[in-house]
Amino acid sequence: SMVHDNQRFVVALRFVEKGESMATIVAWLLNRLKSIGISIKRAYLDKGFCSLPVLKTLKRRKIKFILPIPVRGKLGGVRKLFEASGSHQTTYRLTSPKPGALEISAVAVKKYSKGRYKRKGARWFAYAVAGLSKSVEPHQVFEMYRQRFGIETSYRQMNQVRARTTSRNPVIRLLLVGLAFILFNLYIANRQQFAICLKNPAKPFSKFWLTLRRLARMLAHAVENLYDLADVVSRHALVALS
């Protein structure tokens, strides 16, 4: 997924085979973006991608990124970054039995929950980063990464226009997901244009008049009218009543 002009789009979809490495998936995605002429300003990856092979792939391709470093265990590891009194930028040596070790730029962010989410006290977050301007403060890194959470929202919205099937064929199931994302992308790309075209200057107008759920209902009605499905349902209902 990508964010462009504060709008989120899904631009690539593929099967992940059993045993396929994260580095292979990342390399494929980067190649795919390059092939369709999309340049990356900065990559925001899920913490599941935090591994030496992935970091080396990003570094080799000179990709700017922000990637959470998973906190495991109660002692040592990335927790060493949390020994400071406050948020800071530093370096961290990531090690792994097979790929070896890699020194990376890291940002540790200390956030105070202030009673939110039924938590009290401070909570630490660690990020592997690359290509950050010197003027970027640690707390800004936390806010920058929050942009990624909107991508998860797009997956939930996609389900509003995804067709359902009882088939267990993964090709068919992925096809339906892909078609749903195409509809979602078209909705996002044209939402503002719809608002401009439908706006009545004499009345206040919300740009959210055309919601994705409403668009899904409109498409469903269009399909029913195209194939006379409404008449079929009506005839079957009359037969059942008789």
PDB file of C-alpha atoms in Angstrom:
ATOM      1  CA  SER A   1       0.000   0.000   0.000  1.00  0.00           C
ATOM      2  CA  MET A   2       1.065   3.595  -0.538  1.00  0.00           C
ATOM      3  CA  VAL A   3       0.059   7.078   0.597  1.00  0.00           C
ATOM      4  CA  HIS A   4      -0.132   9.815  -2.058  1.00  0.00           C
ATOM      5  CA  ASP A   5      -1.522  13.305  -1.389  1.00  0.00           C
ATOM      6  CA  ASN A   6      -2.831  12.025   1.957  1.00  0.00           C
ATOM      7  CA  GLN A   7      -4.836   9.336   0.137  1.00  0.00           C
ATOM      8  CA  ARG A   8      -4.132   5.624   0.588  1.00  0.00           C
ATOM      9  CA  PHE A   9      -4.003   3.223  -2.341  1.00  0.00           C
ATOM     10  CA  VAL A  10      -3.217  -0.477  -2.733  1.00  0.00           C
ATOM     11  CA  VAL A  11      -0.898  -0.897  -5.712  1.00  0.00           C
ATOM     12  CA  ALA A  12       0.360  -4.476  -5.414  1.00  0.00           C
ATOM     13  CA  LEU A  13      -1.123  -7.826  -4.442  1.00  0.00           C
ATOM     14  CA  ARG A  14       0.533 -11.222  -4.574  1.00  0.00           C
ATOM     15  CA  PHE A  15       0.630 -14.717  -3.127  1.00  0.00           C
ATOM     16  CA  VAL A  16       3.156 -15.432  -0.396  1.00  0.00           C
ATOM     17  CA  GLU A  17       4.423 -18.967  -0.692  1.00  0.00           C
ATOM     18  CA  LYS A  18       5.275 -21.089   2.309  1.00  0.00           C
ATOM     19  CA  GLY A  19       8.882 -20.583   3.341  1.00  0.00           C
ATOM     20  CA  GLU A  20       9.304 -17.412   1.279  1.00  0.00           C
ATOM     21  CA  SER A  21      11.550 -14.926   3.052  1.00  0.00           C
ATOM     22  CA  MET A  22      10.540 -11.392   3.971  1.00  0.00           C
ATOM     23  CA  ALA A  23      13.537 -10.047   2.059  1.00  0.00           C
ATOM     24  CA  THR A  24      12.309 -11.758  -1.121  1.00  0.00           C
ATOM     25  CA  ILE A  25       8.851 -10.227  -0.680  1.00  0.00           C
ATOM     26  CA  VAL A  26      10.284  -6.743  -0.083  1.00  0.00           C
ATOM     27  CA  ALA A  27      12.559  -7.032  -3.134  1.00  0.00           C
ATOM     28  CA  TRP A  28       9.594  -8.106  -5.285  1.00  0.00           C
ATOM     29  CA  LEU A  29       7.478  -5.181  -4.077  1.00  0.00           C
ATOM     30  CA  LEU A  30      10.277  -2.684  -4.734  1.00  0.00           C
ATOM     31  CA  ASN A  31      10.778  -4.110  -8.224  1.00  0.00           C
ATOM     32  CA  ARG A  32       7.045  -3.921  -8.859  1.00  0.00           C
ATOM     33  CA  LEU A  33       6.869  -0.257  -7.863  1.00  0.00           C
ATOM     34  CA  LYS A  34       9.853   0.539 -10.052  1.00  0.00           C
ATOM     35  CA  SER A  35       8.294  -1.243 -13.042  1.00  0.00           C
ATOM     36  CA  ILE A  36       5.153   0.927 -12.872  1.00  0.00           C
ATOM     37  CA  GLY A  37       7.086   4.139 -12.350  1.00  0.00           C
ATOM     38  CA  ILE A  38       6.317   4.809  -8.683  1.00  0.00           C
ATOM     39  CA  SER A  39       9.128   6.274  -6.600  1.00  0.00           C
ATOM     40  CA  ILE A  40       9.241   5.845  -2.831  1.00  0.00           C
ATOM     41  CA  LYS A  41       9.656   8.863  -0.612  1.00  0.00           C
ATOM     42  CA  ARG A  42       9.835   6.738   2.519  1.00  0.00           C
ATOM     43  CA  ALA A  43       8.842   3.164   3.382  1.00  0.00           C
ATOM     44  CA  TYR A  44       6.872   2.363   6.536  1.00  0.00           C
ATOM     45  CA  LEU A  45       7.072  -1.344   7.235  1.00  0.00           C
ATOM     46  CA  ASP A  46       5.406  -3.574   9.791  1.00  0.00           C
ATOM     47  CA  LYS A  47       7.599  -4.785  12.630  1.00  0.00           C
ATOM     48  CA  GLY A  48       7.351  -8.292  11.181  1.00  0.00           C
ATOM     49  CA  PHE A  49       9.776  -7.135   8.478  1.00  0.00           C
ATOM     50  CA  CYS A  50      12.462  -6.173  10.995  1.00  0.00           C
ATOM     51  CA  SER A  51      15.229  -8.590  10.060  1.00  0.00           C
ATOM     52  CA  LEU A  52      18.803  -8.316   8.835  1.00  0.00           C
ATOM     53  CA  PRO A  53      18.071  -9.494   5.261  1.00  0.00           C
ATOM     54  CA  VAL A  54      15.265  -6.921   4.885  1.00  0.00           C
ATOM     55  CA  LEU A  55      17.348  -4.090   6.346  1.00  0.00           C
ATOM     56  CA  LYS A  56      20.252  -4.989   4.077  1.00  0.00           C
ATOM     57  CA  THR A  57      17.913  -5.022   1.071  1.00  0.00           C
ATOM     58  CA  LEU A  58      16.593  -1.560   1.938  1.00  0.00           C
ATOM     59  CA  LYS A  59      20.081  -0.233   2.599  1.00  0.00           C
ATOM     60  CA  ARG A  60      21.446  -1.664  -0.661  1.00  0.00           C
ATOM     61  CA  ARG A  61      18.643   0.021  -2.608  1.00  0.00           C
ATOM     62  CA  LYS A  62      19.067   3.274  -0.678  1.00  0.00           C
ATOM     63  CA  ILE A  63      15.447   3.313   0.488  1.00  0.00           C
ATOM     64  CA  LYS A  64      14.476   5.722   3.254  1.00  0.00           C
ATOM     65  CA  PHE A  65      12.442   3.903   5.880  1.00  0.00           C
ATOM     66  CA  ILE A  66      10.990   3.757   9.369  1.00  0.00           C
ATOM     67  CA  LEU A  67      10.661   0.260  10.798  1.00  0.00           C
ATOM     68  CA  PRO A  68       9.695  -0.666  14.382  1.00  0.00           C
ATOM     69  CA  ILE A  69      12.176  -2.847  16.227  1.00  0.00           C
ATOM     70  CA  PRO A  70      10.338  -5.604  18.141  1.00  0.00           C
ATOM     71  CA  VAL A  71      10.926  -5.629  21.896  1.00  0.00           C
ATOM     72  CA  ARG A  72      11.482  -9.191  23.075  1.00  0.00           C
ATOM     73  CA  GLY A  73      12.282 -10.478  26.516  1.00  0.00           C
ATOM     74  CA  LYS A  74      12.621  -8.499  29.713  1.00  0.00           C
ATOM     75  CA  LEU A  75      16.339  -7.731  29.596  1.00  0.00           C
ATOM     76  CA  GLY A  76      18.975  -6.765  27.034  1.00  0.00           C
ATOM     77  CA  GLY A  77      18.505  -6.411  23.315  1.00  0.00           C
ATOM     78  CA  VAL A  78      16.723  -3.305  22.141  1.00  0.00           C
ATOM     79  CA  ARG A  79      15.787  -2.498  25.746  1.00  0.00           C
ATOM     80  CA  LYS A  80      19.259  -0.997  26.101  1.00  0.00           C
ATOM     81  CA  LEU A  81      17.942   1.943  24.098  1.00  0.00           C
ATOM     82  CA  PHE A  82      15.393   2.621  26.843  1.00  0.00           C
ATOM     83  CA  GLU A  83      17.971   3.319  29.550  1.00  0.00           C
ATOM     84  CA  ALA A  84      18.116   7.017  28.667  1.00  0.00           C
ATOM     85  CA  SER A  85      15.941   9.525  30.476  1.00  0.00           C
ATOM     86  CA  GLY A  86      14.029  10.533  27.352  1.00  0.00           C
ATOM     87  CA  SER A  87      13.555  10.110  23.607  1.00  0.00           C
ATOM     88  CA  HIS A  88      16.760  10.123  21.577  1.00  0.00           C
ATOM     89  CA  GLN A  89      18.445   9.066  18.342  1.00  0.00           C
ATOM     90  CA  THR A  90      21.370   6.671  18.435  1.00  0.00           C
ATOM     91  CA  THR A  91      22.837   3.617  16.723  1.00  0.00           C
ATOM     92  CA  TYR A  92      21.945   0.000  17.370  1.00  0.00           C
ATOM     93  CA  ARG A  93      23.694  -3.190  16.378  1.00  0.00           C
ATOM     94  CA  LEU A  94      21.274  -5.801  15.110  1.00  0.00           C
ATOM     95  CA  THR A  95      22.609  -9.353  15.255  1.00  0.00           C
ATOM     96  CA  SER A  96      21.441 -12.687  13.873  1.00  0.00           C
ATOM     97  CA  PRO A  97      23.043 -16.163  13.877  1.00  0.00           C
ATOM     98  CA  LYS A  98      23.131 -16.574  10.074  1.00  0.00           C
ATOM     99  CA  PRO A  99      23.182 -13.152   8.348  1.00  0.00           C
ATOM    100  CA  GLY A 100      25.627 -11.785  10.932  1.00  0.00           C
ATOM    101  CA  ALA A 101      25.323  -8.227  12.238  1.00  0.00           C
ATOM    102  CA  LEU A 102      24.416  -4.771  10.999  1.00  0.00           C
ATOM    103  CA  GLU A 103      24.717  -1.396  12.663  1.00  0.00           C
ATOM    104  CA  ILE A 104      21.694   0.797  12.023  1.00  0.00           C
ATOM    105  CA  SER A 105      20.427   4.235  12.964  1.00  0.00           C
ATOM    106  CA  ALA A 106      17.767   3.916  15.631  1.00  0.00           C
ATOM    107  CA  VAL A 107      15.297   6.177  17.375  1.00  0.00           C
ATOM    108  CA  ALA A 108      13.929   5.493  20.848  1.00  0.00           C
ATOM    109  CA  VAL A 109      10.712   7.333  21.694  1.00  0.00           C
ATOM    110  CA  LYS A 110       9.305   7.692  25.188  1.00  0.00           C
ATOM    111  CA  LYS A 111       5.561   8.316  25.258  1.00  0.00           C
ATOM    112  CA  TYR A 112       3.415   9.050  28.280  1.00  0.00           C
ATOM    113  CA  SER A 113      -0.012   7.437  28.115  1.00  0.00           C
ATOM    114  CA  LYS A 114      -1.568   9.919  30.589  1.00  0.00           C
ATOM    115  CA  GLY A 115      -4.257   7.408  31.479  1.00  0.00           C
ATOM    116  CA  ARG A 116      -5.263   6.712  27.879  1.00  0.00           C
ATOM    117  CA  TYR A 117      -6.043   3.138  26.827  1.00  0.00           C
ATOM    118  CA  LYS A 118      -6.274   2.220  30.541  1.00  0.00           C
ATOM    119  CA  ARG A 119      -2.507   2.640  30.888  1.00  0.00           C
ATOM    120  CA  LYS A 120      -0.458   4.853  33.130  1.00  0.00           C
ATOM    121  CA  GLY A 121       3.174   5.856  33.073  1.00  0.00           C
ATOM    122  CA  ALA A 122       5.612   5.811  30.166  1.00  0.00           C
ATOM    123  CA  ARG A 123       5.959   3.469  27.232  1.00  0.00           C
ATOM    124  CA  TRP A 124       8.969   3.092  24.941  1.00  0.00           C
ATOM    125  CA  PHE A 125       9.032   2.574  21.171  1.00  0.00           C
ATOM    126  CA  ALA A 126      12.102   1.751  19.080  1.00  0.00           C
ATOM    127  CA  TYR A 127      12.503   2.311  15.338  1.00  0.00           C
ATOM    128  CA  ALA A 128      15.171   1.465  12.788  1.00  0.00           C
ATOM    129  CA  VAL A 129      15.455   4.478  10.486  1.00  0.00           C
ATOM    130  CA  ALA A 130      17.298   5.580   7.364  1.00  0.00           C
ATOM    131  CA  GLY A 131      17.368   8.835   5.428  1.00  0.00           C
ATOM    132  CA  LEU A 132      15.996  11.029   8.214  1.00  0.00           C
ATOM    133  CA  SER A 133      16.801  14.721   8.162  1.00  0.00           C
ATOM    134  CA  LYS A 134      18.843  15.938  11.125  1.00  0.00           C
ATOM    135  CA  SER A 135      16.022  18.332  11.949  1.00  0.00           C
ATOM    136  CA  VAL A 136      13.559  15.472  12.589  1.00  0.00           C
ATOM    137  CA  GLU A 137      12.970  14.976  16.307  1.00  0.00           C
ATOM    138  CA  PRO A 138      12.313  11.523  17.849  1.00  0.00           C
ATOM    139  CA  HIS A 139       8.678  12.349  18.659  1.00  0.00           C
ATOM    140  CA  GLN A 140       8.183  13.286  14.992  1.00  0.00           C
ATOM    141  CA  VAL A 141       9.333   9.796  13.976  1.00  0.00           C
ATOM    142  CA  PHE A 142       6.550   8.357  16.138  1.00  0.00           C
ATOM    143  CA  GLU A 143       3.968  10.597  14.429  1.00  0.00           C
ATOM    144  CA  MET A 144       5.358   9.863  10.955  1.00  0.00           C
ATOM    145  CA  TYR A 145       4.995   6.124  11.499  1.00  0.00           C
ATOM    146  CA  ARG A 146       1.393   6.602  12.634  1.00  0.00           C
ATOM    147  CA  GLN A 147       0.574   7.303   8.976  1.00  0.00           C
ATOM    148  CA  ARG A 148       0.926   3.599   8.354  1.00  0.00           C
ATOM    149  CA  PHE A 149      -2.010   2.726  10.596  1.00  0.00           C
ATOM    150  CA  GLY A 150      -4.368   4.209   8.013  1.00  0.00           C
ATOM    151  CA  ILE A 151      -3.336   1.411   5.662  1.00  0.00           C
ATOM    152  CA  GLU A 152      -4.929  -1.117   8.022  1.00  0.00           C
ATOM    153  CA  THR A 153      -8.138   0.919   7.771  1.00  0.00           C
ATOM    154  CA  SER A 154      -8.108   0.536   3.988  1.00  0.00           C
ATOM    155  CA  TYR A 155      -8.133  -3.259   4.423  1.00  0.00           C
ATOM    156  CA  ARG A 156     -11.235  -3.050   6.603  1.00  0.00           C
ATOM    157  CA  GLN A 157     -12.926  -0.740   4.106  1.00  0.00           C
ATOM    158  CA  MET A 158     -12.041  -3.092   1.259  1.00  0.00           C
ATOM    159  CA  ASN A 159     -14.243  -5.729   2.886  1.00  0.00           C
ATOM    160  CA  GLN A 160     -17.269  -3.481   2.306  1.00  0.00           C
ATOM    161  CA  VAL A 161     -17.009  -4.050  -1.460  1.00  0.00           C
ATOM    162  CA  ARG A 162     -15.475  -7.540  -1.513  1.00  0.00           C
ATOM    163  CA  ALA A 163     -17.588 -10.263  -3.087  1.00  0.00           C
ATOM    164  CA  ARG A 164     -17.987 -13.423  -1.005  1.00  0.00           C
ATOM    165  CA  THR A 165     -17.496 -16.969  -2.233  1.00  0.00           C
ATOM    166  CA  THR A 166     -17.665 -20.463  -0.780  1.00  0.00           C
ATOM    167  CA  SER A 167     -14.874 -21.589  -3.094  1.00  0.00           C
ATOM    168  CA  ARG A 168     -11.642 -22.688  -1.442  1.00  0.00           C
ATOM    169  CA  ASN A 169      -9.661 -21.961  -4.579  1.00  0.00           C
ATOM    170  CA  PRO A 170      -7.042 -19.393  -3.451  1.00  0.00           C
ATOM    171  CA  VAL A 171      -6.826 -17.921  -6.964  1.00  0.00           C
ATOM    172  CA  ILE A 172     -10.528 -17.047  -6.976  1.00  0.00           C
ATOM    173  CA  ARG A 173     -10.402 -15.699  -3.435  1.00  0.00           C
ATOM    174  CA  LEU A 174      -7.386 -13.490  -4.203  1.00  0.00           C
ATOM    175  CA  LEU A 175      -9.053 -12.325  -7.421  1.00  0.00           C
ATOM    176  CA  LEU A 176     -12.070 -11.094  -5.451  1.00  0.00           C
ATOM    177  CA  VAL A 177      -9.786  -9.265  -3.034  1.00  0.00           C
ATOM    178  CA  GLY A 178      -7.968  -7.670  -5.971  1.00  0.00           C
ATOM    179  CA  LEU A 179     -11.230  -6.534  -7.574  1.00  0.00           C
ATOM    180  CA  ALA A 180     -12.348  -5.073  -4.246  1.00  0.00           C
ATOM    181  CA  PHE A 181      -9.133  -3.086  -3.962  1.00  0.00           C
ATOM    182  CA  ILE A 182      -9.604  -1.760  -7.507  1.00  0.00           C
ATOM    183  CA  LEU A 183     -13.042  -0.467  -6.502  1.00  0.00           C
ATOM    184  CA  PHE A 184     -11.584   0.970  -3.310  1.00  0.00           C
ATOM    185  CA  ASN A 185      -8.782   2.734  -5.219  1.00  0.00           C
ATOM    186  CA  LEU A 186     -11.270   4.197  -7.700  1.00  0.00           C
ATOM    187  CA  TYR A 187     -13.421   5.417  -4.829  1.00  0.00           C
ATOM    188  CA  ILE A 188     -10.482   7.123  -3.114  1.00  0.00           C
ATOM    189  CA  ALA A 189      -9.180   8.643  -6.344  1.00  0.00           C
ATOM    190  CA  ASN A 190     -12.565  10.028  -7.401  1.00  0.00           C
ATOM    191  CA  ARG A 191     -14.176  10.891  -4.068  1.00  0.00           C
ATOM    192  CA  GLN A 192     -13.179  14.531  -4.203  1.00  0.00           C
ATOM    193  CA  GLN A 193     -14.208  14.803  -7.855  1.00  0.00           C
ATOM    194  CA  PHE A 194     -17.607  13.318  -7.017  1.00  0.00           C
ATOM    195  CA  ALA A 195     -18.027  15.934  -4.315  1.00  0.00           C
ATOM    196  CA  ILE A 196     -17.248  18.750  -6.750  1.00  0.00           C
ATOM    197  CA  CYS A 197     -19.632  17.436  -9.426  1.00  0.00           C
ATOM    198  CA  LEU A 198     -22.535  16.781  -7.060  1.00  0.00           C
ATOM    199  CA  LYS A 199     -22.201  19.878  -4.932  1.00  0.00           C
ATOM    200  CA  ASN A 200     -25.134  22.276  -4.888  1.00  0.00           C
ATOM    201  CA  PRO A 201     -23.836  25.800  -4.179  1.00  0.00           C
ATOM    202  CA  ALA A 202     -27.141  26.653  -2.496  1.00  0.00           C
ATOM    203  CA  LYS A 203     -26.780  23.928   0.139  1.00  0.00           C
ATOM    204  CA  PRO A 204     -23.966  22.866   2.469  1.00  0.00           C
ATOM    205  CA  PHE A 205     -22.324  19.702   1.167  1.00  0.00           C
ATOM    206  CA  SER A 206     -20.176  17.144   2.875  1.00  0.00           C
ATOM    207  CA  LYS A 207     -17.427  15.526   0.845  1.00  0.00           C
ATOM    208  CA  PHE A 208     -18.268  12.311   2.673  1.00  0.00           C
ATOM    209  CA  TRP A 209     -21.732  12.115   1.100  1.00  0.00           C
ATOM    210  CA  LEU A 210     -20.462   9.359  -1.155  1.00  0.00           C
ATOM    211  CA  THR A 211     -19.242   6.817   1.363  1.00  0.00           C
ATOM    212  CA  LEU A 212     -17.738   3.513   0.321  1.00  0.00           C
ATOM    213  CA  ARG A 213     -20.715   1.642   1.751  1.00  0.00           C
ATOM    214  CA  ARG A 214     -23.098   3.834  -0.232  1.00  0.00           C
ATOM    215  CA  LEU A 215     -21.035   3.264  -3.377  1.00  0.00           C
ATOM    216  CA  ALA A 216     -21.251  -0.501  -2.774  1.00  0.00           C
ATOM    217  CA  ARG A 217     -25.049  -0.304  -2.583  1.00  0.00           C
ATOM    218  CA  MET A 218     -25.171   1.788  -5.759  1.00  0.00           C
ATOM    219  CA  LEU A 219     -23.034  -0.780  -7.590  1.00  0.00           C
ATOM    220  CA  ALA A 220     -25.222  -3.612  -6.301  1.00  0.00           C
ATOM    221  CA  HIS A 221     -28.354  -1.868  -7.588  1.00  0.00           C
ATOM    222  CA  ALA A 222     -26.666  -1.224 -10.942  1.00  0.00           C
ATOM    223  CA  VAL A 223     -25.809  -4.927 -11.312  1.00  0.00           C
ATOM    224  CA  GLU A 224     -29.362  -5.914 -10.353  1.00  0.00           C
ATOM    225  CA  ASN A 225     -30.798  -3.576 -12.983  1.00  0.00           C
ATOM    226  CA  LEU A 226     -28.293  -4.669 -15.631  1.00  0.00           C
ATOM    227  CA  TYR A 227     -29.184  -8.354 -15.268  1.00  0.00           C
ATOM    228  CA  ASP A 228     -32.837  -7.879 -14.238  1.00  0.00           C
ATOM    229  CA  LEU A 229     -32.089  -9.574 -10.938  1.00  0.00           C
ATOM    230  CA  ALA A 230     -34.773  -7.554  -9.163  1.00  0.00           C
ATOM    231  CA  ASP A 231     -37.435  -9.036 -11.488  1.00  0.00           C
ATOM    232  CA  VAL A 232     -36.102 -12.546 -10.888  1.00  0.00           C
ATOM    233  CA  VAL A 233     -36.315 -12.100  -7.122  1.00  0.00           C
ATOM    234  CA  SER A 234     -39.817 -10.631  -7.466  1.00  0.00           C
ATOM    235  CA  ARG A 235     -41.058 -13.533  -9.627  1.00  0.00           C
ATOM    236  CA  HIS A 236     -39.626 -16.133  -7.259  1.00  0.00           C
ATOM    237  CA  ALA A 237     -41.276 -14.384  -4.329  1.00  0.00           C
ATOM    238  CA  LEU A 238     -44.675 -14.472  -6.089  1.00  0.00           C
ATOM    239  CA  VAL A 239     -44.294 -18.178  -6.863  1.00  0.00           C
ATOM    240  CA  ALA A 240     -43.415 -18.884  -3.250  1.00  0.00           C
ATOM    241  CA  LEU A 241     -46.454 -16.943  -2.020  1.00  0.00           C
ATOM    242  CA  SER A 242     -48.810 -18.721  -4.435  1.00  0.00           C
TER     243      SER A 242
END
